[in-house]
XYZ file of C-alpha atoms in Angstrom:
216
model
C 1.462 -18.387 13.268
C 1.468 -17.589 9.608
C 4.457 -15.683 8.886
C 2.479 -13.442 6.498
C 1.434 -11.445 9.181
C 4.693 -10.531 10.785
C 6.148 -7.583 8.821
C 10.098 -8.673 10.075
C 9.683 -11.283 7.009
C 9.538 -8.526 4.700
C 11.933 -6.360 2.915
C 11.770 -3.673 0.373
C 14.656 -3.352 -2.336
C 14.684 -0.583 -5.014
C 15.587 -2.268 -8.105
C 17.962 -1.595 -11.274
C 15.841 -0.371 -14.090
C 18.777 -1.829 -16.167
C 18.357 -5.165 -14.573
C 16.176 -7.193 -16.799
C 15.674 -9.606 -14.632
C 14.352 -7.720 -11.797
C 12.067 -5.980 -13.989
C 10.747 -9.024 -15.754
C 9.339 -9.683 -12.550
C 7.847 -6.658 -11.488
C 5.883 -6.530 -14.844
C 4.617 -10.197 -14.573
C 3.378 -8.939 -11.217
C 1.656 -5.994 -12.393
C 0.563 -8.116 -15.729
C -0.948 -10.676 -13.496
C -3.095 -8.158 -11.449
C -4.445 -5.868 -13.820
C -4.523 -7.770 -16.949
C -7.330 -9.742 -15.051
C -8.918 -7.047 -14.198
C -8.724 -5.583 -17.467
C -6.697 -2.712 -16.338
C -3.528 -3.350 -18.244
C -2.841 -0.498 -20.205
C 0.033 1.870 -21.370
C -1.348 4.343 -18.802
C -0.592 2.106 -15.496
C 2.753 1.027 -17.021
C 6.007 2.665 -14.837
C 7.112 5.426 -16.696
C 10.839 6.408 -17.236
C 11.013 8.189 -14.252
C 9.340 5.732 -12.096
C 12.006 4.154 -9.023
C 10.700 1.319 -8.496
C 10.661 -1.063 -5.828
C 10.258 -5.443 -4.571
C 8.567 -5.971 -1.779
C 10.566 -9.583 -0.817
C 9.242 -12.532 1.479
C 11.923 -14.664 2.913
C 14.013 -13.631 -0.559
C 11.243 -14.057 -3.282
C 9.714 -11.302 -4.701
C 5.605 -11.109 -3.573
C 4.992 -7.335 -4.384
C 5.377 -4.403 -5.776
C 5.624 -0.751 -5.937
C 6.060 2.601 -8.336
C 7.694 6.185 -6.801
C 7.539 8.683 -8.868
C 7.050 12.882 -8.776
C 3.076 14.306 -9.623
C 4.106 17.549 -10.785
C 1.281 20.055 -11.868
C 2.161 20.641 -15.000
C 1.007 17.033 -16.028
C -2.552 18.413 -14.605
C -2.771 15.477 -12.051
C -6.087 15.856 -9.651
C -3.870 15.955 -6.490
C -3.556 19.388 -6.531
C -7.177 20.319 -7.075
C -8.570 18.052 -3.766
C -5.290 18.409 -1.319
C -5.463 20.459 1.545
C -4.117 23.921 1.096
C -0.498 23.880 2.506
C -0.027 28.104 0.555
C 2.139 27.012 -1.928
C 1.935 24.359 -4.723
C 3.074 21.044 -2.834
C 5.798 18.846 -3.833
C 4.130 15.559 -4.264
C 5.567 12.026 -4.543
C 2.628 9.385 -6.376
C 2.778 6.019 -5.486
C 1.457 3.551 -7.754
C 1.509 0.342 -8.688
C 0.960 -0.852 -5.097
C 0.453 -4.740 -6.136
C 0.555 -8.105 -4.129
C 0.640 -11.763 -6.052
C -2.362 -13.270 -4.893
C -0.703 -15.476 -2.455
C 0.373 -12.828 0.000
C -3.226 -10.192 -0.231
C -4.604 -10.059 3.070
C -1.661 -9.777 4.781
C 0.842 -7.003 5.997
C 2.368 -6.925 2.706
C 0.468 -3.308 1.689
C 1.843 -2.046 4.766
C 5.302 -2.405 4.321
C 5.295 -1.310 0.806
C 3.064 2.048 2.281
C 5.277 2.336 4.956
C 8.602 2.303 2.004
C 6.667 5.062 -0.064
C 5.938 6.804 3.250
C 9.362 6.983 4.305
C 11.244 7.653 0.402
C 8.873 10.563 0.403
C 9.810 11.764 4.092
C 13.608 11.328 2.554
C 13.090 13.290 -0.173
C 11.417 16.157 0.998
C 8.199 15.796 -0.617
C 4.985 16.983 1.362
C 2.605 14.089 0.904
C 3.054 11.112 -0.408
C -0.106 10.063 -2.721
C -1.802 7.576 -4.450
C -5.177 6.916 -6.603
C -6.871 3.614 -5.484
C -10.730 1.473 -6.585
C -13.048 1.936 -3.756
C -12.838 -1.910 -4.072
C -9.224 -1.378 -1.899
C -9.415 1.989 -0.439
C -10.350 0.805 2.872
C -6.726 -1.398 2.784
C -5.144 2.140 2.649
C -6.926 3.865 5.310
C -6.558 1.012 7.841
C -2.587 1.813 7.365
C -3.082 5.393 8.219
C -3.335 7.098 4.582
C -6.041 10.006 4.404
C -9.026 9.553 1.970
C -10.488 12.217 0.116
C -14.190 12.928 -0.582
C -14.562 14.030 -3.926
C -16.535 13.164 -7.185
C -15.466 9.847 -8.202
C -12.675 9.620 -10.840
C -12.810 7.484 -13.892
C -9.158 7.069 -15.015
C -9.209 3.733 -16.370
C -12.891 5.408 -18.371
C -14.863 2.549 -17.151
C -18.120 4.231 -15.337
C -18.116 0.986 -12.962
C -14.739 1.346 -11.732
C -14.280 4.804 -9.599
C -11.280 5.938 -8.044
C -10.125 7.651 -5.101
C -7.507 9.847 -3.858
C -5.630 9.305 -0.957
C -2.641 10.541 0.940
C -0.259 11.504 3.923
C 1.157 14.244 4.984
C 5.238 13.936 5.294
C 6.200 17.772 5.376
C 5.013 17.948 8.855
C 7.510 17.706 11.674
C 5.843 15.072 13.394
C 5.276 12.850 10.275
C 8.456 10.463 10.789
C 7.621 9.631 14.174
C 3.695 9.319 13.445
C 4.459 6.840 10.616
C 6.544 4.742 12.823
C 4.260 4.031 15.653
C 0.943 4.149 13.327
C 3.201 1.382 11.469
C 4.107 -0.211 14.639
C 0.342 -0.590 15.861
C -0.728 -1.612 12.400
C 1.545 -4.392 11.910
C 0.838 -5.278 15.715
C -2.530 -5.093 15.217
C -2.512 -7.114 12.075
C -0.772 -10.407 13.628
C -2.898 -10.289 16.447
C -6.202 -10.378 14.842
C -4.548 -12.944 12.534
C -4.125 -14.976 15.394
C -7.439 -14.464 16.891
C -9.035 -15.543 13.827
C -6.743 -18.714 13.808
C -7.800 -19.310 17.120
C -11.467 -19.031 16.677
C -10.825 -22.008 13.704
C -9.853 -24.829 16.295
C -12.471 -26.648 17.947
C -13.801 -25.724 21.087
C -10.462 -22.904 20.525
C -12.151 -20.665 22.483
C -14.088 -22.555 25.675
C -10.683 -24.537 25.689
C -8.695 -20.657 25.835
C -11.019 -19.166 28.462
C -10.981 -22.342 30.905
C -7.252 -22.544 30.943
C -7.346 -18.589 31.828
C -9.672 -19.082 34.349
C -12.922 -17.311 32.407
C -15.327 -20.039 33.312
């Protein structure tokens, strides 16, 4: 079983801002994702009131993540598309929600969803939210975040890359325990199929499976 798969090898650790060190690494990380995909700019860069976060595999550092509050006075398009909660909502944006290459595929987005999930529940926000590519929306729905349907976005102002909105709900009263059993079946369901596929890659894996179990 590759350990990738099994979210117990994973930890998230908020790092020191002061430590340069720590933050060396979390800018190589975003560097060597977006730079390639020509989306390094100032814009996607953590700003000073960013908290940001490691996602670590057996102690090394594999991903990453960026916290920080949307407010409406910085005319962010949360607040158009959200659902209607009566009052302006108090929002908390993830972003930079990066794996090295290495570890894509695997549980990793998860657990790092699952941390911003959970900060936002802490802090009192009402959803947590994020803008994604369409390219890797579908890696945040099969966690459990809500997409949006509304007219593509164009923030890095490239007409062939669109964005979307997405988000969760963490006001509600049920949102803490939601989060941990969607989490629970996620990361279940993840290592499962993992090994299913695995399976399926061994010769005569599956006639040898189903005669042992008494299928044929």
């Amino acid at each position: 079983m590759n350990n990738f798969f099994d979210a117990n090898f994973y930890t998230t650790q908020e790092l020191d801002r002061a430590d340069a060190k720590q933050m060396s690494r979390y800018m190589g990380i975003l560097r060597q994702s977006y730079e390639a995909l020509g989306f390094f700019k100032s814009s996607v860069m953590p700003g000073s009131a960013t908290r940001c976060f490691g996602l670590y595999f057996k102690e090394n550092i594999v991903g990453i993540l960026g916290l920080e509050e949307a407010k409406i006075t910085e005319l962010k398009p949360y607040f158009e598309y959200l659902p209607n909660i009566g009052r302006p909502p108090k929002l908390l944006e993830a972003t930079n929600v990066v794996l090295i290459p290495e570890f894509r595929g695997g549980v990793g987005i998860g657990v790092l969803l699952r941390e911003a999930a959970l900060q936002a529940i802490k802090g009192g926000f009402d959803y947590i939210v994020g803008i994604t590519r369409y390219q890797t929306l579908r890696y945040f729905v099969e966690f459990g975040l809500v997409p949006v349907d509304h007219p593509p976005l164009h923030l890095m102002e490239r007409e062939d890359v669109d964005d979307w909105i997405v988000y969760y709900r963490t006001s509600d009263e049920s949102a803490a325990s939601y989060l941990r059993e969607r989490s629970e079946r996620y990361f279940h369901q993840q290592k499962t199929m993992y090994a299913i596929r695995e399976r399926r890659k061994r010769p005569g894996g599956l006639r040898k499976m189903a005669a042992r179990e008494g299928a044929f």
